[in-house]
Amino acid sequence: MSERVEVLDVWFDPVTLEEAASRVTGWLDGWNGRPPVRQVVTANPEVVMQARRDPRVAEVIRRADLVVADGIGVVVAASWLGTPLPERVAGADLSEALLAEATKRNWRVYLLGASPASLGGALAELRRRYPGVEWGGWHGYFDAEGEREILREIERMRPHLLLVGMGAPRQDLWIAAHRHLPAGVAIGVGGMIDVWSGTVKRAPEVWRNLHLEWLYRLCRQPSRLPRQLALPRFAALAAARALVRMLKKPGRNRH
Ligand code: UDP
């Protein structure tokens, strides 16, 4: 297994989408149905900036079993810093790849997050697309009693995959606080439940290929602007670190 790669104090696993999916599949093939839950974090530049601000988020990422670069910004910054990551691993693509495995292997999958209507729509769509899977789920706006019921359901169902779509970092903190549950692998999937339900559209492939998915989302949901201001801050910090690294290099070579 390759060493993790650091980008602005957050450590990433240098894996391709295929490697990430096969690592998770390997864990689930060998899973004995018991806790603890393995945690996957899909971190984009916004999550890196959250981790720099909030030590709880940094700790959750540090303890995660797999941390993938869910943003072209992270991949570019890693190459500026001289420790390249192989490619962007979008949480959306990773979860689709895993659901394809789930249908072949008859996994149990639990979705947690989004509005009740969106969750219902997503479950209906996913049941249609991935028929071999046993599905469960709950919306993401629960109170203490709702949460107790969610925990009971997960304990009864013992899902292979627990996909939590409550936005970062809430979803990642929730998973970290519930690693004692009998679930195989838990992944924070952001707004994917809305995508599966059809409430939100993923960027068309041309935008994705141009690495402009973030811009597409911003145009569709301008309310995301304050959050996306993390992007230029991330880029400026990464550029400053890369510059320092470049300036230090000749000095080191002289000795
Ligand atoms: N959400 C939730 N519970 C909350 C707050 C948000 O389930 O208390 C859901 C929200 O309905 C949406 C998702 O979390 O489906 C957040 O999506 P977003 O696109 O903001 O996530 P990102 O991918 O940017 O982390």
Short mmCIF file of C-alpha atoms and ligand atoms in Angstrom, two decimals:
data_model
loop_
_atom_site.label_atom_id
_atom_site.label_comp_id
_atom_site.label_asym_id
_atom_site.label_seq_id
_atom_site.Cartn_x
_atom_site.Cartn_y
_atom_site.Cartn_z
CA MET A 1 0.00 0.00 0.00
CA SER A 2 1.52 3.39 -0.99
CA GLU A 3 2.34 6.02 1.59
CA ARG A 4 -0.20 8.76 2.15
CA VAL A 5 0.43 12.11 0.47
CA GLU A 6 0.11 15.41 2.35
CA VAL A 7 -1.82 18.36 0.94
CA LEU A 8 -1.96 21.35 3.31
CA ASP A 9 -1.73 19.11 6.40
CA VAL A 10 -4.39 16.65 5.25
CA TRP A 11 -3.16 13.18 4.24
CA PHE A 12 -4.57 11.47 1.14
CA ASP A 13 -4.28 7.91 -0.16
CA PRO A 14 -2.69 7.98 -3.63
CA VAL A 15 -5.25 5.75 -5.32
CA THR A 16 -7.16 5.70 -8.60
CA LEU A 17 -10.94 5.28 -8.64
CA GLU A 18 -10.47 1.62 -9.52
CA GLU A 19 -8.01 1.04 -6.67
CA ALA A 20 -10.28 2.80 -4.17
CA ALA A 21 -13.25 0.68 -5.24
CA SER A 22 -11.27 -2.53 -5.08
CA ARG A 23 -9.89 -1.68 -1.65
CA VAL A 24 -13.42 -1.19 -0.30
CA THR A 25 -14.66 -4.34 -2.07
CA GLY A 26 -11.77 -6.32 -0.57
CA TRP A 27 -12.68 -5.11 2.93
CA LEU A 28 -16.30 -6.08 2.41
CA ASP A 29 -15.47 -9.49 0.98
CA GLY A 30 -13.60 -10.23 4.21
CA TRP A 31 -16.06 -8.49 6.54
CA ASN A 32 -17.31 -10.62 9.45
CA GLY A 33 -20.49 -8.58 10.02
CA ARG A 34 -19.14 -6.91 13.17
CA PRO A 35 -17.97 -3.43 14.15
CA PRO A 36 -15.96 -1.29 13.87
CA VAL A 37 -17.06 0.47 10.69
CA ARG A 38 -14.32 1.34 8.25
CA GLN A 39 -14.54 5.00 7.25
CA VAL A 40 -13.90 6.51 3.81
CA VAL A 41 -13.57 10.29 3.48
CA THR A 42 -13.93 11.94 0.07
CA ALA A 43 -12.18 15.24 0.61
CA ASN A 44 -12.23 18.24 -1.73
CA PRO A 45 -10.46 21.59 -1.17
CA GLU A 46 -13.38 22.79 0.94
CA VAL A 47 -12.94 19.81 3.29
CA VAL A 48 -9.18 20.45 3.49
CA MET A 49 -9.93 24.03 4.57
CA GLN A 50 -12.51 22.75 7.12
CA ALA A 51 -9.85 20.41 8.55
CA ARG A 52 -7.41 23.31 8.88
CA ARG A 53 -10.01 25.27 10.86
CA ASP A 54 -11.52 22.50 12.96
CA PRO A 55 -9.26 19.96 14.74
CA ARG A 56 -12.21 17.54 15.07
CA VAL A 57 -12.45 17.32 11.30
CA ALA A 58 -8.66 16.91 10.98
CA GLU A 59 -8.75 14.06 13.51
CA VAL A 60 -11.62 12.28 11.74
CA ILE A 61 -9.71 12.42 8.45
CA ARG A 62 -6.48 11.28 10.13
CA ARG A 63 -8.24 8.22 11.54
CA ALA A 64 -10.14 7.33 8.35
CA ASP A 65 -9.25 4.06 6.61
CA LEU A 66 -9.24 5.66 3.17
CA VAL A 67 -9.06 9.33 2.18
CA VAL A 68 -9.58 10.11 -1.50
CA ALA A 69 -9.08 13.36 -3.42
CA ASP A 70 -12.59 14.38 -4.40
CA GLY A 71 -11.61 17.53 -6.24
CA ILE A 72 -9.28 18.46 -9.06
CA GLY A 73 -7.92 21.23 -6.80
CA VAL A 74 -6.46 18.63 -4.43
CA VAL A 75 -4.86 16.73 -7.34
CA VAL A 76 -3.32 19.92 -8.78
CA ALA A 77 -2.06 21.07 -5.37
CA ALA A 78 -0.47 17.66 -4.74
CA SER A 79 1.46 17.89 -7.98
CA TRP A 80 2.60 21.48 -7.22
CA LEU A 81 3.88 20.14 -3.90
CA GLY A 82 5.91 17.43 -5.62
CA THR A 83 3.85 14.50 -4.29
CA PRO A 84 1.38 13.74 -7.07
CA LEU A 85 -1.89 11.90 -6.60
CA PRO A 86 -2.89 9.63 -9.51
CA GLU A 87 -6.32 11.15 -10.22
CA ARG A 88 -9.45 12.70 -8.82
CA VAL A 89 -11.67 10.12 -7.13
CA ALA A 90 -15.12 11.71 -7.01
CA GLY A 91 -17.31 10.41 -4.19
CA ALA A 92 -20.08 10.21 -6.80
CA ASP A 93 -18.04 7.88 -9.04
CA LEU A 94 -16.78 5.81 -6.12
CA SER A 95 -20.29 5.22 -4.79
CA GLU A 96 -21.60 4.28 -8.26
CA ALA A 97 -18.70 1.82 -8.70
CA LEU A 98 -19.47 0.29 -5.31
CA LEU A 99 -23.20 0.01 -6.03
CA ALA A 100 -22.34 -1.94 -9.18
CA GLU A 101 -20.41 -4.37 -6.93
CA ALA A 102 -23.26 -4.35 -4.42
CA THR A 103 -25.70 -5.59 -7.01
CA LYS A 104 -23.35 -8.44 -8.06
CA ARG A 105 -22.62 -9.43 -4.48
CA ASN A 106 -26.09 -8.90 -2.98
CA TRP A 107 -24.87 -6.43 -0.40
CA ARG A 108 -27.10 -4.61 2.06
CA VAL A 109 -26.87 -0.82 1.63
CA TYR A 110 -28.22 1.86 3.99
CA LEU A 111 -28.62 5.49 2.85
CA LEU A 112 -28.71 8.21 5.48
CA GLY A 113 -29.36 11.83 4.56
CA ALA A 114 -31.23 14.40 2.46
CA SER A 115 -34.89 15.42 2.80
CA PRO A 116 -37.52 12.68 3.30
CA ALA A 117 -38.82 13.22 -0.27
CA SER A 118 -35.35 13.10 -1.77
CA LEU A 119 -34.44 9.97 0.21
CA GLY A 120 -37.65 8.25 -0.93
CA GLY A 121 -36.97 9.19 -4.56
CA ALA A 122 -33.36 8.00 -4.33
CA LEU A 123 -34.35 4.64 -2.82
CA ALA A 124 -36.95 4.09 -5.56
CA GLU A 125 -34.45 4.92 -8.30
CA LEU A 126 -31.66 2.84 -6.77
CA ARG A 127 -33.95 -0.17 -6.24
CA ARG A 128 -34.69 -0.01 -9.94
CA ARG A 129 -31.06 0.41 -11.02
CA TYR A 130 -29.42 -2.01 -8.59
CA PRO A 131 -31.89 -4.85 -8.09
CA GLY A 132 -29.65 -7.34 -6.25
CA VAL A 133 -29.20 -4.99 -3.31
CA GLU A 134 -31.18 -4.95 -0.05
CA TRP A 135 -31.92 -1.28 0.70
CA GLY A 136 -32.61 0.65 3.85
CA GLY A 137 -32.51 4.33 4.68
CA TRP A 138 -33.53 7.37 6.70
CA HIS A 139 -33.60 11.10 5.89
CA GLY A 140 -30.97 13.46 7.27
CA TYR A 141 -33.15 15.79 9.39
CA PHE A 142 -33.67 13.59 12.44
CA ASP A 143 -34.08 14.41 16.14
CA ALA A 144 -32.80 12.34 19.07
CA GLU A 145 -35.68 9.85 18.81
CA GLY A 146 -35.17 9.57 15.02
CA GLU A 147 -31.48 8.93 15.57
CA ARG A 148 -32.23 6.11 18.03
CA GLU A 149 -34.46 4.52 15.40
CA ILE A 150 -31.71 4.90 12.76
CA LEU A 151 -29.23 3.17 15.05
CA ARG A 152 -31.70 0.35 15.73
CA GLU A 153 -32.30 -0.12 12.00
CA ILE A 154 -28.59 -0.24 11.23
CA GLU A 155 -28.03 -2.72 14.07
CA ARG A 156 -30.78 -4.94 12.70
CA MET A 157 -29.75 -4.65 9.06
CA ARG A 158 -25.93 -4.76 9.43
CA PRO A 159 -25.39 -3.04 6.07
CA HIS A 160 -22.25 -3.68 4.06
CA LEU A 161 -22.30 -0.07 2.89
CA LEU A 162 -23.51 2.91 4.88
CA LEU A 163 -23.73 5.94 2.57
CA VAL A 164 -24.16 9.14 4.56
CA GLY A 165 -25.23 12.21 2.57
CA MET A 166 -25.55 15.04 5.07
CA GLY A 167 -22.86 17.36 3.65
CA ALA A 168 -19.28 17.70 4.86
CA PRO A 169 -18.16 17.75 7.59
CA ARG A 170 -21.43 16.77 9.35
CA GLN A 171 -21.60 13.39 7.60
CA ASP A 172 -17.95 12.55 8.36
CA LEU A 173 -18.28 13.56 12.02
CA TRP A 174 -21.47 11.46 12.31
CA ILE A 175 -19.74 8.41 10.84
CA ALA A 176 -16.73 8.85 13.12
CA ALA A 177 -19.00 9.03 16.15
CA HIS A 178 -20.75 5.80 15.13
CA ARG A 179 -17.92 3.47 14.22
CA HIS A 180 -19.15 1.03 16.86
CA LEU A 181 -22.10 0.13 14.59
CA PRO A 182 -22.22 -3.23 12.79
CA ALA A 183 -21.71 -1.85 9.27
CA GLY A 184 -18.89 -2.70 6.87
CA VAL A 185 -17.79 0.57 5.27
CA ALA A 186 -19.26 4.05 5.71
CA ILE A 187 -18.71 6.81 3.17
CA GLY A 188 -19.72 10.47 3.26
CA VAL A 189 -21.42 11.04 -0.10
CA GLY A 190 -22.42 14.74 0.13
CA GLY A 191 -25.34 15.60 -2.14
CA MET A 192 -25.51 12.21 -3.91
CA ILE A 193 -28.90 11.27 -2.48
CA ASP A 194 -30.32 14.37 -4.20
CA VAL A 195 -28.59 13.31 -7.43
CA TRP A 196 -30.03 9.78 -7.26
CA SER A 197 -33.49 11.15 -6.57
CA GLY A 198 -33.16 13.53 -9.53
CA THR A 199 -33.59 16.64 -7.33
CA VAL A 200 -30.08 17.83 -8.26
CA LYS A 201 -28.27 17.15 -11.54
CA ARG A 202 -24.60 16.15 -11.67
CA ALA A 203 -22.57 18.21 -14.15
CA PRO A 204 -22.71 16.83 -17.71
CA GLU A 205 -19.67 14.81 -18.77
CA VAL A 206 -18.07 17.66 -20.79
CA TRP A 207 -17.98 19.86 -17.69
CA ARG A 208 -16.58 16.98 -15.64
CA ASN A 209 -13.91 16.22 -18.23
CA LEU A 210 -12.87 19.87 -18.19
CA HIS A 211 -12.66 19.60 -14.37
CA LEU A 212 -15.35 22.26 -14.03
CA GLU A 213 -17.92 20.31 -11.99
CA TRP A 214 -17.49 22.82 -9.16
CA LEU A 215 -18.35 25.72 -11.53
CA TYR A 216 -21.43 23.90 -12.83
CA ARG A 217 -22.67 23.35 -9.26
CA LEU A 218 -22.01 26.99 -8.45
CA CYS A 219 -24.05 28.15 -11.48
CA ARG A 220 -26.94 25.82 -10.55
CA GLN A 221 -26.83 26.65 -6.82
CA PRO A 222 -25.42 30.20 -6.40
CA SER A 223 -26.12 29.90 -2.66
CA ARG A 224 -22.95 27.76 -2.57
CA LEU A 225 -20.78 30.83 -3.26
CA PRO A 226 -19.75 31.54 0.36
CA ARG A 227 -18.69 27.90 0.74
CA GLN A 228 -16.82 27.92 -2.53
CA LEU A 229 -14.77 30.92 -1.46
CA ALA A 230 -12.68 28.26 0.28
CA LEU A 231 -11.36 27.36 -3.19
CA PRO A 232 -9.27 30.50 -3.88
CA ARG A 233 -7.98 30.40 -0.29
CA PHE A 234 -6.98 26.76 -0.78
CA ALA A 235 -5.25 27.58 -4.10
CA ALA A 236 -3.37 30.56 -2.61
CA LEU A 237 -2.12 28.49 0.34
CA ALA A 238 -1.06 25.61 -1.90
CA ALA A 239 0.76 28.00 -4.26
CA ALA A 240 2.56 29.62 -1.30
CA ARG A 241 3.66 26.20 0.03
CA ALA A 242 4.82 25.15 -3.44
CA LEU A 243 6.84 28.37 -3.75
CA VAL A 244 8.50 27.88 -0.37
CA ARG A 245 9.34 24.32 -1.38
CA MET A 246 10.87 25.53 -4.66
CA LEU A 247 12.94 28.24 -2.94
CA LYS A 248 14.25 25.79 -0.35
CA LYS A 249 15.32 23.16 -2.86
CA PRO A 250 18.56 24.70 -4.28
CA GLY A 251 19.71 25.48 -0.71
CA ARG A 252 19.33 21.82 0.26
CA ASN A 253 21.22 20.69 -2.85
CA ARG A 254 24.29 22.83 -2.04
CA HIS A 255 25.12 20.84 1.14
N1 UDP B 1 -28.40 17.42 4.72
C1 UDP B 1 -28.92 16.53 5.62
N2 UDP B 1 -29.06 16.92 6.92
C2 UDP B 1 -28.66 18.13 7.36
C3 UDP B 1 -28.10 19.04 6.43
C4 UDP B 1 -27.96 18.64 5.10
O1 UDP B 1 -29.29 15.41 5.27
O2 UDP B 1 -28.81 18.42 8.55
C5 UDP B 1 -28.30 17.00 3.30
C6 UDP B 1 -28.92 17.93 2.29
O3 UDP B 1 -30.32 17.70 2.22
C7 UDP B 1 -28.19 17.52 1.03
C8 UDP B 1 -26.83 17.11 1.56
O4 UDP B 1 -26.96 16.97 2.96
O5 UDP B 1 -28.81 16.39 0.47
C9 UDP B 1 -25.73 18.15 1.37
O6 UDP B 1 -25.43 18.27 0.08
P1 UDP B 1 -24.22 19.20 -0.39
O7 UDP B 1 -24.29 19.21 -1.86
O8 UDP B 1 -24.22 20.49 0.33
O9 UDP B 1 -22.98 18.36 0.14
P2 UDP B 1 -21.47 18.44 -0.30
O10 UDP B 1 -21.32 17.41 -1.37
O11 UDP B 1 -21.18 19.82 -0.79
O12 UDP B 1 -20.74 18.09 0.97
#
